[in-house]
Coordinates of C-alpha atoms in Angstrom, one line a residue:
Chain A
M99 CA 28.3 6.9 1.6
F100 CA 24.4 6.7 3.3
S101 CA 23.2 7.6 6.6
L102 CA 19.5 7.4 7.8
H103 CA 17.9 8.7 11.3
A104 CA 14.4 8.9 11.0
V105 CA 11.6 9.0 13.3
R106 CA 7.8 8.4 12.3
R107 CA 5.3 7.1 14.7
L108 CA 3.4 4.6 12.9
R109 CA -0.1 2.5 14.4
D110 CA 1.6 0.0 17.0
F111 CA 4.9 1.5 17.6
V112 CA 7.0 4.7 17.1
L113 CA 9.8 3.7 14.3
D114 CA 13.3 5.3 15.9
I115 CA 15.9 4.1 13.2
T116 CA 19.7 4.9 12.8
L117 CA 21.8 3.2 10.1
S118 CA 24.3 3.9 7.7
I119 CA 26.1 2.4 4.8
G120 CA 29.2 2.3 3.0
Q121 CA 30.0 3.0 -0.7
G122 CA 29.2 -0.4 -1.9
E123 CA 28.3 -2.1 0.8
T124 CA 25.0 -4.3 1.3
L125 CA 23.1 -4.0 3.6
V126 CA 20.4 -6.9 4.7
L127 CA 16.9 -5.9 7.2
I128 CA 15.4 -8.5 8.6
G129 CA 12.9 -9.2 11.7
E130 CA 9.3 -10.1 11.9
N131 CA 6.6 -8.8 10.1
G132 CA 5.4 -5.2 10.1
A133 CA 8.6 -4.6 12.7
G134 CA 9.2 -1.6 10.5
K135 CA 11.4 -2.5 7.5
S136 CA 9.5 -2.0 4.4
T137 CA 8.5 1.4 6.1
V138 CA 12.4 1.8 6.9
L139 CA 12.8 1.8 2.7
N140 CA 10.0 3.9 1.9
L141 CA 10.9 6.4 4.4
I142 CA 14.1 6.5 2.5
S143 CA 12.8 6.7 -0.8
G144 CA 10.4 9.7 0.2
I145 CA 7.3 7.9 -0.3
L146 CA 6.9 8.1 3.5
T147 CA 8.0 11.1 5.4
P148 CA 9.7 10.7 8.8
D149 CA 8.0 13.0 11.7
R150 CA 11.9 13.7 12.4
G151 CA 15.4 13.1 11.5
E152 CA 17.8 13.5 9.2
I153 CA 18.3 11.2 5.7
V154 CA 21.9 12.2 3.9
L155 CA 23.0 10.4 0.4
G156 CA 26.7 11.2 -0.4
E157 CA 26.8 14.9 0.0
R158 CA 23.2 15.6 -0.4
A159 CA 20.8 15.8 2.5
L160 CA 17.7 14.7 1.1
F161 CA 15.2 15.4 4.5
S162 CA 16.5 17.1 7.1
F163 CA 13.8 18.6 9.9
D164 CA 15.9 20.6 11.7
K165 CA 17.0 21.9 8.1
R166 CA 13.4 22.0 6.4
I167 CA 14.7 19.7 3.8
N168 CA 12.5 17.4 2.3
I169 CA 13.6 16.4 -1.7
P170 CA 10.5 14.8 -3.3
T171 CA 10.9 11.2 -3.9
E172 CA 10.9 11.8 -7.8
N173 CA 14.4 14.0 -7.3
R174 CA 16.3 11.8 -5.0
N175 CA 17.9 9.4 -7.3
I176 CA 17.1 6.3 -5.3
G177 CA 16.4 2.9 -7.0
H178 CA 13.2 1.2 -5.4
L179 CA 12.8 -2.4 -6.0
F180 CA 9.1 -3.6 -4.6
Q181 CA 7.9 -6.8 -3.5
S182 CA 5.2 -7.2 -6.1
Y183 CA 8.1 -5.4 -8.5
A184 CA 4.9 -3.0 -9.4
L185 CA 5.9 -3.4 -13.4
F186 CA 3.4 -0.7 -15.6
P187 CA 0.9 -3.7 -16.4
H188 CA 0.5 -1.2 -19.8
M189 CA 3.7 -1.0 -20.7
T190 CA 6.3 -3.3 -22.6
V191 CA 9.2 -4.2 -20.9
A192 CA 11.1 -1.9 -23.0
E193 CA 8.6 1.2 -22.3
N194 CA 9.3 -0.3 -18.6
V195 CA 13.0 0.1 -18.4
A196 CA 12.3 3.3 -20.4
F197 CA 10.2 5.0 -18.2
G198 CA 12.5 7.0 -15.6
L199 CA 14.8 8.2 -18.6
Q200 CA 11.8 9.6 -20.3
C201 CA 10.9 11.6 -17.3
R202 CA 14.2 12.0 -17.2
Q203 CA 13.7 14.2 -20.5
V204 CA 17.0 12.0 -22.0
P205 CA 17.1 12.2 -25.8
K206 CA 15.4 9.2 -27.8
A207 CA 18.1 7.8 -29.6
E208 CA 20.2 7.8 -26.2
I209 CA 17.0 6.2 -24.3
A210 CA 17.1 3.5 -26.9
A211 CA 20.6 3.0 -27.1
S212 CA 20.7 2.6 -23.1
V213 CA 17.4 0.4 -22.9
T214 CA 18.6 -1.6 -25.6
E215 CA 22.2 -2.1 -23.8
R216 CA 20.1 -2.9 -20.1
L217 CA 18.4 -5.5 -21.7
A218 CA 20.9 -7.0 -22.9
V219 CA 22.9 -7.1 -19.6
M220 CA 20.1 -8.7 -17.8
R221 CA 19.3 -11.1 -20.7
L222 CA 15.6 -9.7 -21.2
S223 CA 16.6 -8.8 -25.1
D224 CA 13.8 -10.8 -26.3
L225 CA 11.5 -10.1 -24.0
A226 CA 11.5 -6.9 -25.4
D227 CA 8.2 -6.2 -26.8
V228 CA 6.2 -7.9 -24.5
N229 CA 3.9 -7.0 -22.2
A230 CA 4.9 -6.6 -18.5
S231 CA 2.1 -8.1 -17.3
R232 CA 2.4 -11.5 -19.4
L233 CA 6.0 -12.2 -17.2
S234 CA 6.9 -14.4 -14.7
G235 CA 8.5 -14.0 -11.1
G236 CA 11.8 -14.0 -12.3
Q237 CA 11.2 -11.9 -15.0
R238 CA 9.9 -9.3 -13.4
Q239 CA 12.4 -9.2 -10.7
R240 CA 15.0 -8.8 -13.6
V241 CA 12.7 -6.0 -15.1
A242 CA 12.5 -4.2 -12.5
L243 CA 15.9 -4.2 -11.3
A244 CA 16.8 -3.2 -15.0
R245 CA 14.2 -0.7 -15.0
A246 CA 16.3 0.6 -11.2
L247 CA 19.5 0.5 -12.6
V248 CA 19.3 1.6 -16.0
L249 CA 18.8 5.3 -14.0
E250 CA 22.1 4.7 -12.3
P251 CA 20.9 5.2 -8.8
E252 CA 23.0 6.2 -5.8
L253 CA 21.7 3.9 -3.4
L254 CA 19.4 0.7 -4.5
L255 CA 16.6 -0.3 -1.6
L256 CA 15.5 -4.1 -2.6
D257 CA 11.6 -5.6 -0.6
E258 CA 12.1 -8.6 -0.7
P259 CA 13.5 -9.3 -4.1
L260 CA 13.1 -12.8 -4.3
A261 CA 9.8 -13.6 -2.7
A262 CA 8.0 -14.0 -6.1
V263 CA 10.7 -16.0 -7.6
D264 CA 9.7 -19.8 -8.5
M265 CA 12.0 -22.1 -5.7
R266 CA 13.9 -23.3 -7.9
A267 CA 15.0 -21.0 -10.0
R268 CA 15.9 -18.6 -6.8
G269 CA 19.7 -20.0 -6.1
A270 CA 20.5 -18.9 -9.5
M271 CA 18.2 -15.7 -9.4
R272 CA 20.3 -14.7 -6.1
K273 CA 23.7 -15.6 -7.9
E274 CA 22.5 -13.1 -10.5
L275 CA 21.0 -10.6 -8.0
R276 CA 24.8 -10.6 -6.3
E277 CA 26.4 -9.8 -9.4
Q278 CA 24.3 -6.9 -10.6
I279 CA 24.6 -5.0 -7.2
Q280 CA 28.4 -5.8 -6.7
N281 CA 28.7 -4.5 -10.2
A282 CA 26.9 -1.3 -9.5
D283 CA 29.2 -0.3 -7.0
I284 CA 27.0 1.3 -4.6
P285 CA 25.1 1.1 -1.1
C286 CA 22.1 -1.5 -1.1
I287 CA 19.8 -2.3 1.8
I288 CA 17.8 -5.8 1.2
V289 CA 15.0 -6.6 2.9
T290 CA 14.3 -10.1 3.6
H291 CA 12.7 -13.3 5.2
A292 CA 15.5 -15.8 3.8
L293 CA 18.1 -16.9 5.7
H294 CA 19.4 -17.8 2.3
D295 CA 19.7 -14.2 1.3
A296 CA 20.9 -13.1 4.8
L297 CA 24.0 -15.6 4.0
E298 CA 24.8 -15.0 0.9
L299 CA 24.1 -11.1 0.2
A300 CA 24.7 -9.0 3.0
D301 CA 28.0 -7.6 3.8
R302 CA 26.0 -6.5 7.0
L303 CA 23.0 -7.4 8.4
C304 CA 20.8 -5.6 11.0
L305 CA 18.0 -6.7 12.9
I306 CA 14.8 -5.2 13.3
E307 CA 12.1 -5.4 16.5
E308 CA 9.1 -2.6 17.1
G309 CA 11.0 0.0 14.8
K310 CA 14.2 -0.1 16.5
V311 CA 17.7 -1.6 15.5
A312 CA 17.8 -4.9 17.6
A313 CA 21.3 -5.7 16.5
D314 CA 23.7 -4.8 13.3
G315 CA 27.3 -6.2 12.5
D316 CA 28.7 -8.6 11.0
P317 CA 26.3 -11.8 9.3
E318 CA 27.7 -14.4 11.3
E319 CA 27.7 -12.7 14.7
V320 CA 24.2 -11.1 14.9
L321 CA 23.4 -14.9 13.2
G322 CA 24.8 -15.9 16.3
M323 CA 22.9 -14.6 18.9
Q324 CA 20.4 -17.7 19.2
E325 CA 19.0 -16.1 23.0
N326 CA 17.2 -13.9 20.3
G327 CA 13.7 -15.5 19.5
F328 CA 13.6 -13.8 16.2
I329 CA 16.7 -15.3 15.4
A330 CA 16.8 -18.6 16.6
S331 CA 13.4 -19.0 14.8
F332 CA 15.1 -16.9 11.3
T333 CA 18.3 -19.5 11.6
D334 CA 16.2 -23.1 12.3
R335 CA 14.5 -22.8 9.2
Chain B
M105 CA -40.1 -55.3 6.0
D106 CA -42.3 -54.1 9.2
L107 CA -45.0 -51.7 9.4
T108 CA -43.0 -48.9 11.0
Q109 CA -40.5 -49.0 8.7
F110 CA -42.7 -48.6 5.6
Q111 CA -44.3 -45.7 7.1
Q112 CA -41.0 -43.9 7.7
K113 CA -40.0 -44.9 4.0
S114 CA -43.6 -43.2 2.5
E115 CA -43.1 -40.3 4.9
V116 CA -39.8 -39.9 3.4
S117 CA -41.0 -40.1 -0.5
R118 CA -44.0 -37.9 0.5
H119 CA -41.7 -35.0 1.8
S120 CA -39.1 -35.1 -1.1
S121 CA -41.9 -35.3 -3.9
R122 CA -43.5 -32.3 -1.7
T123 CA -40.0 -30.0 -2.2
R124 CA -39.8 -31.2 -5.4
L125 CA -43.4 -30.1 -6.7
G126 CA -42.6 -26.9 -4.6
R127 CA -38.8 -25.9 -6.1
A128 CA -40.8 -26.8 -9.5
A129 CA -43.9 -23.9 -8.8
L130 CA -41.4 -21.1 -7.3
T131 CA -38.9 -21.7 -10.5
L132 CA -42.3 -21.6 -12.3
L133 CA -42.8 -18.1 -10.4
I134 CA -39.8 -16.7 -11.3
A135 CA -39.8 -17.1 -14.6
V136 CA -43.0 -15.8 -14.6
L137 CA -42.2 -12.4 -12.8
L138 CA -38.7 -12.6 -15.4
A139 CA -41.3 -13.3 -18.7
L140 CA -43.7 -10.4 -17.2
F141 CA -40.7 -8.1 -16.7
L142 CA -39.2 -8.3 -19.9
L143 CA -42.2 -8.2 -22.0
F144 CA -42.7 -4.6 -20.2
V145 CA -39.8 -3.0 -21.1
T146 CA -39.5 -4.5 -24.8
V147 CA -43.1 -4.6 -25.9
P148 CA -43.0 -0.4 -25.2
I149 CA -39.7 -0.4 -27.7
A150 CA -40.9 -3.1 -30.2
S151 CA -43.9 -1.1 -30.6
L152 CA -42.0 1.8 -31.6
F153 CA -40.8 -0.1 -34.5
L154 CA -43.8 -1.8 -35.5
R155 CA -45.7 1.7 -35.3
I156 CA -43.9 2.5 -38.5
S157 CA -43.0 1.8 -41.9
P158 CA -39.7 1.8 -42.9
E159 CA -40.4 4.0 -46.0
A160 CA -41.6 6.2 -43.2
F161 CA -39.0 6.2 -40.7
L162 CA -36.9 6.9 -43.8
R163 CA -38.8 9.8 -45.1
S164 CA -38.8 11.4 -41.8
L165 CA -35.7 11.4 -41.4
A166 CA -35.4 14.1 -44.5
E167 CA -37.6 16.1 -42.3
P168 CA -35.3 19.7 -41.3
V169 CA -37.4 19.4 -37.6
V170 CA -35.7 16.0 -37.5
L171 CA -32.2 17.1 -38.7
D172 CA -32.3 19.7 -36.7
A173 CA -33.1 18.3 -33.4
L174 CA -30.5 15.0 -34.5
S175 CA -27.9 17.6 -35.4
L176 CA -28.2 19.9 -32.4
S177 CA -28.7 16.7 -29.8
L178 CA -25.4 14.9 -31.1
I179 CA -23.4 18.8 -31.2
T180 CA -24.5 19.6 -27.3
A181 CA -24.6 16.3 -26.1
T182 CA -20.7 16.1 -27.5
M183 CA -19.7 19.6 -26.1
S184 CA -21.2 19.0 -22.6
T185 CA -19.2 15.7 -22.5
V186 CA -16.1 17.5 -23.3
I187 CA -16.6 19.7 -20.7
V188 CA -17.8 17.1 -18.2
V189 CA -14.5 15.1 -19.2
I190 CA -12.5 18.6 -18.8
F191 CA -13.6 19.7 -15.4
G192 CA -14.3 16.2 -13.9
T193 CA -11.5 14.5 -14.8
P194 CA -8.8 16.2 -12.3
L195 CA -11.7 16.7 -9.4
A196 CA -12.0 12.7 -9.3
L197 CA -8.5 12.3 -9.1
I198 CA -7.9 14.6 -6.4
N199 CA -10.8 13.0 -4.4
A200 CA -9.8 9.2 -5.3
R201 CA -6.6 10.4 -3.9
H202 CA -6.2 13.3 -1.4
D203 CA -8.1 13.4 1.7
Y204 CA -8.6 17.3 2.4
R205 CA -11.3 18.7 5.1
G206 CA -14.7 19.0 2.9
R207 CA -13.8 16.1 0.7
D208 CA -16.7 14.4 1.8
L209 CA -18.8 17.8 1.2
V210 CA -17.2 18.1 -2.5
D211 CA -18.3 14.5 -3.3
T212 CA -21.9 15.0 -2.4
L213 CA -22.4 17.9 -4.3
T214 CA -21.1 16.2 -7.7
D215 CA -23.5 13.6 -7.1
L216 CA -26.6 16.2 -6.4
P217 CA -27.7 16.7 -9.8
I218 CA -28.4 12.6 -9.9
V219 CA -31.3 13.1 -7.2
L220 CA -31.8 16.2 -8.0
P221 CA -35.5 16.0 -10.5
P222 CA -34.5 17.6 -13.2
A223 CA -37.1 20.7 -13.5
V224 CA -35.5 21.6 -10.4
A225 CA -32.7 21.6 -11.9
G226 CA -33.9 23.4 -14.6
I227 CA -35.3 26.5 -12.1
A228 CA -32.7 26.8 -10.6
L229 CA -30.1 27.0 -13.3
L230 CA -32.6 30.1 -14.5
M231 CA -32.4 31.7 -11.2
A232 CA -28.5 31.6 -11.7
F233 CA -28.2 32.8 -15.3
G234 CA -31.3 33.6 -16.4
R235 CA -31.6 37.4 -17.5
R236 CA -32.0 38.9 -13.7
G237 CA -31.0 36.0 -12.1
V238 CA -27.9 36.0 -10.0
V239 CA -25.2 35.5 -12.1
G240 CA -27.3 36.6 -15.1
Q241 CA -27.7 39.9 -13.9
Y242 CA -24.3 41.1 -14.2
L243 CA -23.8 38.6 -17.4
D244 CA -26.5 41.2 -19.2
L245 CA -24.4 44.3 -18.2
F246 CA -21.6 42.9 -20.6
G247 CA -24.4 42.0 -23.4
I248 CA -23.8 37.9 -22.5
H249 CA -27.3 36.6 -22.6
I250 CA -26.8 32.9 -21.5
A251 CA -30.7 31.3 -20.8
F252 CA -32.9 30.2 -24.2
T253 CA -29.7 29.2 -26.1
T254 CA -27.7 26.8 -27.2
V255 CA -25.1 27.3 -24.7
A256 CA -28.0 27.0 -21.9
V257 CA -28.5 23.3 -23.5
I258 CA -25.1 23.0 -22.9
L259 CA -25.4 24.1 -19.2
A260 CA -28.6 22.3 -18.8
Q261 CA -26.8 19.1 -19.8
V262 CA -23.3 19.6 -17.7
F263 CA -25.7 19.9 -15.0
V264 CA -27.2 16.7 -15.1
A265 CA -24.5 14.7 -17.0
S266 CA -21.7 15.1 -15.0
P267 CA -22.1 13.3 -11.7
F268 CA -22.5 10.2 -14.2
Y269 CA -18.9 10.6 -15.5
I270 CA -17.4 11.8 -11.8
R271 CA -18.9 9.2 -9.7
Q272 CA -17.5 6.5 -12.4
A273 CA -14.1 8.0 -12.8
K274 CA -13.2 8.6 -9.2
A275 CA -14.4 4.6 -8.7
S276 CA -11.5 3.8 -11.6
F277 CA -8.9 5.5 -10.0
E278 CA -9.3 4.0 -7.0
A279 CA -9.1 1.0 -8.3
V280 CA -5.9 1.7 -9.3
D281 CA -3.2 0.4 -6.7
R282 CA -0.3 3.1 -5.4
I283 CA 2.3 0.6 -6.0
Y284 CA 2.4 1.7 -9.8
E285 CA 2.3 5.5 -8.5
D286 CA 4.9 5.1 -6.2
A287 CA 7.0 2.9 -8.3
A288 CA 6.9 5.6 -11.0
R289 CA 7.8 8.3 -8.6
T290 CA 11.0 6.8 -7.6
L291 CA 11.7 6.5 -11.1
G292 CA 11.7 10.4 -11.2
A293 CA 8.1 11.1 -12.4
S294 CA 6.6 14.4 -11.6
P295 CA 2.9 14.1 -10.1
W296 CA 2.1 15.6 -13.5
A297 CA 3.7 12.9 -15.0
V298 CA 1.8 9.9 -12.7
A299 CA -1.2 10.7 -13.5
R300 CA -0.7 11.3 -16.9
R301 CA 1.4 8.2 -18.2
I302 CA 0.2 5.6 -14.8
T303 CA -3.4 6.9 -13.2
I304 CA -5.2 7.8 -16.6
P305 CA -3.5 4.8 -18.9
L306 CA -4.9 2.6 -16.1
A307 CA -8.1 3.2 -15.4
W308 CA -8.7 4.4 -18.9
G309 CA -11.4 2.2 -19.5
G310 CA -13.3 3.5 -16.5
L311 CA -13.2 6.8 -17.8
I312 CA -14.0 5.8 -21.2
S313 CA -17.7 3.8 -19.9
G314 CA -18.1 6.5 -17.6
A315 CA -17.7 9.7 -20.8
I316 CA -20.3 7.6 -22.4
L317 CA -22.6 7.2 -19.8
S318 CA -22.6 10.9 -19.2
F319 CA -22.9 11.6 -23.1
A320 CA -26.5 9.6 -22.7
R321 CA -27.6 11.1 -20.1
A322 CA -27.0 14.3 -22.0
L323 CA -28.6 13.2 -24.9
G324 CA -31.9 12.3 -23.1
E325 CA -32.0 15.8 -21.1
F326 CA -35.5 17.0 -21.2
G327 CA -36.6 18.7 -18.0
A328 CA -34.3 21.0 -17.2
T329 CA -33.7 22.3 -21.1
I330 CA -36.9 23.1 -22.0
M331 CA -37.3 24.9 -19.0
F332 CA -33.7 26.7 -19.1
A333 CA -33.4 26.9 -22.4
G334 CA -36.9 26.9 -23.9
N335 CA -38.0 24.9 -27.6
F336 CA -36.5 26.9 -30.6
Q337 CA -36.2 24.5 -33.6
G338 CA -32.6 24.7 -34.4
R339 CA -31.0 26.2 -31.3
T340 CA -32.6 24.5 -28.4
Q341 CA -34.7 22.1 -29.7
T342 CA -32.5 18.7 -28.8
M343 CA -34.2 15.3 -29.7
P344 CA -36.1 14.6 -26.5
L345 CA -37.9 18.2 -26.8
A346 CA -38.4 17.4 -30.5
I347 CA -40.1 13.7 -29.9
Y348 CA -42.5 16.0 -27.2
T349 CA -43.4 18.2 -29.7
T350 CA -43.8 16.9 -32.8
M351 CA -45.7 13.8 -31.3
Q352 CA -48.7 16.8 -31.5
G353 CA -48.7 16.9 -34.6
D354 CA -46.6 14.5 -36.6
L355 CA -46.4 11.3 -35.0
D356 CA -44.3 10.2 -37.7
A357 CA -41.3 12.5 -37.2
S358 CA -41.9 12.0 -33.4
I359 CA -41.2 7.8 -33.5
S360 CA -38.2 8.3 -36.1
L361 CA -36.5 10.5 -33.3
A362 CA -37.2 7.9 -30.5
I363 CA -36.1 5.1 -32.7
I364 CA -33.2 6.6 -32.8
L365 CA -33.0 7.3 -29.4
V366 CA -33.0 3.9 -28.7
M367 CA -30.5 3.0 -31.3
I368 CA -28.1 5.4 -29.5
S369 CA -28.8 3.8 -26.4
F370 CA -28.5 0.3 -27.7
A371 CA -25.3 1.7 -29.0
V372 CA -23.9 2.9 -25.9
I373 CA -24.6 -0.4 -23.5
A374 CA -22.7 -2.1 -26.0
A375 CA -19.8 0.3 -26.3
V376 CA -19.7 0.0 -22.6
K377 CA -19.9 -3.3 -22.2
V378 CA -17.2 -3.9 -24.9
V379 CA -14.9 -0.9 -23.2
T380 CA -15.3 -2.3 -19.6
R381 CA -13.8 -6.1 -20.4
R382 CA -10.9 -4.4 -21.7
N383 CA -10.4 -3.0 -18.6
F384 CA -6.9 -4.1 -17.3

């Protein structure tokens, strides 16, 4: 269970978003470029701080303006995948996946076991010792997902998870992603520009316009709002 | 072909031959300027090698004045580079990543020694750390004397060489994409862990080349050293000071020291090239 109310002054408008997600539910955010979708993810993971509001994950308040709570990013236990995946280019695949466990000072033997297992699950074992800067888009995506999921996060944030994946591989990757999210059984927020992502990954769909929630509900219901200009062009593709 | 056509055609060919001639003249001019400049740089350096026989070079390497200067220079330049790196790295990282009031002032002050004449640096250091200096008078109470000691040599080198490292380090930190730092934070890395495991390794090539440049500048330091540390063999007489001193008596020793510095300079340039090419 995750709930968010965040207000933050951006350059062109004030972002003011209220959202909540149930356990194991996947919420997909759609909207124009610059509508504030990625900003919402950054506010949740703590890279940005809201001006006002409250963010609650499970029993824990991550941010509360009234109670003066602001848990630092590194203690939020949220998996955040960036659009570019941000794999550390000076590390191998295995080192990337081990990074978060090392930060948590998990014993070395345990780290090795977790990393090996996670790489096997994600079919990345062959790439363990390859430098992260030499991977294809699809491989990067899987490594970034492995790096986040090995930490057993309580919430998963995915910013355009398939944008850097080769067109032909996208369908298979999307299916795989769906399985990974289902197995993790945690709330998940996905930002996307692709109709297929919205249709196949979303339990619920949320349209953001100029920092406000313009629609939030069942995917078919939201995509049926053809009087909305963005929805009309989104479903037209 | 009628007359006007013929005239036009000859005009065109005359025009193009003139531009061809002009271009050739320009190329020649640039080549001459370039050659003159290269000669101006290389002839003096070559002259060092031509004015001394290999035997005389090796013989003077055994002279105490040369050996003392060489070891003192290598030790002090290494020490000052270590000090610059220890103080400069956090400063460069903070100024590259955080905006605070007075950051521009700090940037300007750290750059100042680059434009400050070394003689000014020398007298300034003396006024601060000399026996009756602003700071030195209090150190004197505890029996601590800095001026005209090896410590003064190191302080003078730190003063003049620090901007070379700090500027390079700051530029290298700024070149690291913040997305890697953000990703590391979401994976549970504290700010200190982010600096140690992400930012510094990604900026590594730039940090090393900055340290090498700073070392080279420290090695060549002359003006501030002779004013603030004096010119005592074995204690404060670094290689540039020894070159200046021996030039008046033992020219071979002076040339030998100069040749060693030339070789170190070439090694520095080569090292910086190699390190920056391997950069991410």
